Tab-separated table of C-alpha atoms in Angstrom:
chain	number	residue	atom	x	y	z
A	1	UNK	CA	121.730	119.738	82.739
A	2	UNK	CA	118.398	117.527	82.324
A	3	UNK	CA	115.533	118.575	84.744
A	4	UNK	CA	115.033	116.432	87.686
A	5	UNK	CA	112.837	113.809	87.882
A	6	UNK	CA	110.447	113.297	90.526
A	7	UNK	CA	110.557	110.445	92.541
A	8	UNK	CA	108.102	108.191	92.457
A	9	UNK	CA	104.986	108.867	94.728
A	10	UNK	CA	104.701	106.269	97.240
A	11	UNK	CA	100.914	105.305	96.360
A	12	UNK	CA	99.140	101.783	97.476
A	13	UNK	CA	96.289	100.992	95.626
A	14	UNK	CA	93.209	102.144	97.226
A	15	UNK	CA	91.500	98.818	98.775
A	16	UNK	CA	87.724	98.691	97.450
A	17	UNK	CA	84.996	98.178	99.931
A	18	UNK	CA	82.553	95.053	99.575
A	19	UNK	CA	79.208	94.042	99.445
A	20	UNK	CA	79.062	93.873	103.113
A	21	UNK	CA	80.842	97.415	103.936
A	22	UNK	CA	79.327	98.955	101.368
A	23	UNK	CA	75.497	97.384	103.288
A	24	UNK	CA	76.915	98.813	106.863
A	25	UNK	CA	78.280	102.068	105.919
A	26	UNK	CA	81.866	101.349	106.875
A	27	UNK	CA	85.258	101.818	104.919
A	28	UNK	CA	87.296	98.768	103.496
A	29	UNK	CA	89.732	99.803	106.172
A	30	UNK	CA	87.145	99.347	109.305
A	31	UNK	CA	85.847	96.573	107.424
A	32	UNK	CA	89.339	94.602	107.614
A	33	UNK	CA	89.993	95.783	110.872
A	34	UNK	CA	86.531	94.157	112.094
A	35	UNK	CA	87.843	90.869	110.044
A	36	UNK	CA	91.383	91.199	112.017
A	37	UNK	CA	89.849	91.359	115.660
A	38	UNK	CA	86.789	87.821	114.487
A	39	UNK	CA	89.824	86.337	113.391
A	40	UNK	CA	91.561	86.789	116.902
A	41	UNK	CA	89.069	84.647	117.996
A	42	UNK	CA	87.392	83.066	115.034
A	43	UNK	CA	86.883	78.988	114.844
A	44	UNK	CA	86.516	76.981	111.678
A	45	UNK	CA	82.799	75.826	111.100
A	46	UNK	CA	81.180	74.049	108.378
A	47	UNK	CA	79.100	76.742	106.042
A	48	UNK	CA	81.109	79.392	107.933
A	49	UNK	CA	83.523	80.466	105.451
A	50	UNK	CA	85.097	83.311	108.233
A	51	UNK	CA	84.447	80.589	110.658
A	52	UNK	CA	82.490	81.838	114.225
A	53	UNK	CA	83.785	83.104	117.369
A	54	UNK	CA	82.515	81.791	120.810
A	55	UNK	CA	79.666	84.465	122.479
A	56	UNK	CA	81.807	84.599	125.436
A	57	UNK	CA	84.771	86.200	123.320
A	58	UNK	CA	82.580	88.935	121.599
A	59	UNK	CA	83.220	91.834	123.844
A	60	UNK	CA	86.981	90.790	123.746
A	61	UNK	CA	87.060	91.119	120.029
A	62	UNK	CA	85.052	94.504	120.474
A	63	UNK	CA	87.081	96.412	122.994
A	64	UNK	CA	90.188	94.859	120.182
A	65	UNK	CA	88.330	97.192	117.698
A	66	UNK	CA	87.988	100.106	120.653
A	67	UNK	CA	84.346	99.693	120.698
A	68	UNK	CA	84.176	98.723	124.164
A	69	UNK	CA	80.092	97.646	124.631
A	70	UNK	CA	78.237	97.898	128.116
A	71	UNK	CA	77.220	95.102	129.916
A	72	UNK	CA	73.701	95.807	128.387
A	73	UNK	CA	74.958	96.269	124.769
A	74	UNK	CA	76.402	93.221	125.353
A	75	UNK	CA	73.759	91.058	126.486
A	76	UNK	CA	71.780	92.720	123.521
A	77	UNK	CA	74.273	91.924	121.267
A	78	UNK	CA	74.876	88.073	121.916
A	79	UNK	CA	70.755	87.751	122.076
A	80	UNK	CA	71.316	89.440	118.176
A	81	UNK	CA	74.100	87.703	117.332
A	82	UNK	CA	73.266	83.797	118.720
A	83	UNK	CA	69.469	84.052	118.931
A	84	UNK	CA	69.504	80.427	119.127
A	85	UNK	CA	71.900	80.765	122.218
A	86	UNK	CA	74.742	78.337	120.280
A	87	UNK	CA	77.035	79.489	121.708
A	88	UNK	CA	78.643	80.672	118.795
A	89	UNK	CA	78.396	84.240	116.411
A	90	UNK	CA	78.869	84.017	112.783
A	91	UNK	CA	81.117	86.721	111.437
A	92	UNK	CA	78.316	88.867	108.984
A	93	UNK	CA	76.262	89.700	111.934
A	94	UNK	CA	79.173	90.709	114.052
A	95	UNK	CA	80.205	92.673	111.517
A	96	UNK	CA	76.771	94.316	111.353
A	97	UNK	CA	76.938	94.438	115.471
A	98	UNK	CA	80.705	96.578	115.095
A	99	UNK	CA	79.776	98.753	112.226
A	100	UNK	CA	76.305	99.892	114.126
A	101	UNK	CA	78.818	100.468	117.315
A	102	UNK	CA	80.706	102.441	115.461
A	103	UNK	CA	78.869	104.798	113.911
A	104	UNK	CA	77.479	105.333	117.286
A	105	UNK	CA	80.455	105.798	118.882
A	106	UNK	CA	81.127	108.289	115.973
A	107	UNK	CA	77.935	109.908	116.310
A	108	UNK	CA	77.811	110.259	120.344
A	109	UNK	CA	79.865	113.479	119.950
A	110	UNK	CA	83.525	113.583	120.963
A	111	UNK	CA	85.772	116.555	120.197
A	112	UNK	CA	84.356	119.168	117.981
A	113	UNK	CA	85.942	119.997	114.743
A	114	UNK	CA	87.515	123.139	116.047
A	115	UNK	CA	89.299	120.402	118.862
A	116	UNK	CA	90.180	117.899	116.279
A	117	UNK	CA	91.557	121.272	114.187
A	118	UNK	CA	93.039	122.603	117.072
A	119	UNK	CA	95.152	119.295	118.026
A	120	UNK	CA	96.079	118.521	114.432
A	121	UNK	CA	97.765	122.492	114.202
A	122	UNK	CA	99.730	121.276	117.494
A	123	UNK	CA	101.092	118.363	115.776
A	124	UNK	CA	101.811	120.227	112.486
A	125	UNK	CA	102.955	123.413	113.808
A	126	UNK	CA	100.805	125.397	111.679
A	127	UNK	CA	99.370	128.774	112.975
A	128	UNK	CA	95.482	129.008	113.862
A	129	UNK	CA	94.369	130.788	110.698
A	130	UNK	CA	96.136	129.151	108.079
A	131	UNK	CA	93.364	127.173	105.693
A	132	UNK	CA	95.641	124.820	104.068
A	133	UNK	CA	97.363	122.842	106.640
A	134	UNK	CA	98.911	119.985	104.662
A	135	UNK	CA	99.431	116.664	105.701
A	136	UNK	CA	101.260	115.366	109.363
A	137	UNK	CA	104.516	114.309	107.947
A	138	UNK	CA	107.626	112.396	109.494
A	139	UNK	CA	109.512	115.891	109.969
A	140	UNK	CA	106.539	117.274	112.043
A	141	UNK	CA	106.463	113.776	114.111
A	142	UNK	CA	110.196	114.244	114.952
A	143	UNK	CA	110.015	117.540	115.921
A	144	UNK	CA	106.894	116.295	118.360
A	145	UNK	CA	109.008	114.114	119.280
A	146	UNK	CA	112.233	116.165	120.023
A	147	UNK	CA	109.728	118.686	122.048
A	148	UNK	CA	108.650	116.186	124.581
A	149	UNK	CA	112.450	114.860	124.804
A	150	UNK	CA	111.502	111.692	123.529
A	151	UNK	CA	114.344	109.601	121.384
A	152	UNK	CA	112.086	107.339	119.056
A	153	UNK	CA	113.647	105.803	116.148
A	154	UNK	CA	112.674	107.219	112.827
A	155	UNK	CA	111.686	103.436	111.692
A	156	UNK	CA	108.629	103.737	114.351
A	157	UNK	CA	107.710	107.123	113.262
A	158	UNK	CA	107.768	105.982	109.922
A	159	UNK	CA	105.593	103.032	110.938
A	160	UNK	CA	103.290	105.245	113.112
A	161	UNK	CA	102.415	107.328	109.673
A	162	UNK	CA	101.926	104.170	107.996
A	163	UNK	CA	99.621	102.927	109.934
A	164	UNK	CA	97.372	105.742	110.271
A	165	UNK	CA	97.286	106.453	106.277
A	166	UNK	CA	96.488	102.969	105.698
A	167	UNK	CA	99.721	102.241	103.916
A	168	UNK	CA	99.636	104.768	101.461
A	169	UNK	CA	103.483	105.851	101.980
A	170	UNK	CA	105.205	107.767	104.377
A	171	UNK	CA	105.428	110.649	102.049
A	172	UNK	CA	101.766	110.973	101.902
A	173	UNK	CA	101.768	112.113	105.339
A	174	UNK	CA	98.656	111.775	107.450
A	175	UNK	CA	95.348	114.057	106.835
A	176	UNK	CA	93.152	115.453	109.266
A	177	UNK	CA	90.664	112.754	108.971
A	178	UNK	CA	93.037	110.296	109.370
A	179	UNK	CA	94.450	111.819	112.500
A	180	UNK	CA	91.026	112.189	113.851
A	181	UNK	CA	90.623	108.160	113.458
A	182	UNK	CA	93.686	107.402	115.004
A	183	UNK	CA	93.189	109.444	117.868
A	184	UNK	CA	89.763	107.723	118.158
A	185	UNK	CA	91.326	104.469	118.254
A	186	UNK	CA	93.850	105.493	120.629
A	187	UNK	CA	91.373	106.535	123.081
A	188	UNK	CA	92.112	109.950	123.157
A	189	UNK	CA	88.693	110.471	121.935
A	190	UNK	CA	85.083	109.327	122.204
């Protein structure tokens, strides 16, 4: 009997970051994310080539990133963003505006690593001491699921892992880091 082969591993190309990321510190991910929530609200303008997005819709397209800003971020920001008081914010210096949130979001603390640690063992049923913890994977989501005595439809768990691994297959699972993000997002953490 021939060995068995191994299926194929369900691997998406890695996107690249760009010049701009790469400037503001952020992934390719965060970077198209930023891109998603301008284009929510973005209008065409000549020499734009992502177009602009009214000053009055900035914090809107912020808290659509979960980076809600203060009122007084947000008067700083428009005054950075439409010095000239246009009306109108191009889409490199929001970008700069959203990746300096961010990493101050990231930075203002949050959970600890032992929390983060701590929730990701809950999800994945492993025990406190055990180092290598693999991946959250569509098994450990359904038994999540069948502990709170929730019916959800293996097509949204599959989804769920999906989106939080950035498309990289549902057998890839979700890491620690990438549970910590989407928790972030989420709001279950600062």
């Amino acid at each position: 009997m021939p060995p068995k082969r191994k299926a194929p591993a369900d691997t998406a190309p890695k996107e690249r970051q760009s010049k701009l990321a790469k400037e503001h510190n952020i992934s390719a991910r965060e970077e198209r994310e930023i891109k998603e929530a301008f284009g929510l609200f973005a209008e065409p303008m000549e020499d734009e080539k992502e177009g602009v997005i009214p000053t009055k819709d900035v914090r809107r397209a912020m808290i659509a990133l979960g980076l809600p800003p203060t009122k007084a971020e947000l008067k700083e920001f428009v005054e950075i963003l439409d010095p000239d008081e246009e009306g109108y914010a191009a889409y490199e210096p929001f970008v700069a505006i959203c990746a300096l949130k961010a990493h101050a979001s990231r930075d203002a603390g949050g959970p600890g690593a032992d929390e983060v640690d701590e929730a990701f063992r809950l999800f994945t049923g492993a025990g406190s001491g055990d180092d290598n913890e693999g991946p959250l994977t569509l098994a450990h989501l359904k038994r999540v699921a069948m502990t709170l005595k929730q019916d959800v439809d293996d097509q949204l768990l599959k989804d769920m892992i999906l989106e939080a691994n950035g498309g990289a297959g549902v057998g890839k699972g979700v890491g620690r880091a990438e549970f910590e993000d989407v928790m972030r997002r989420a709001g279950a953490w600062k």
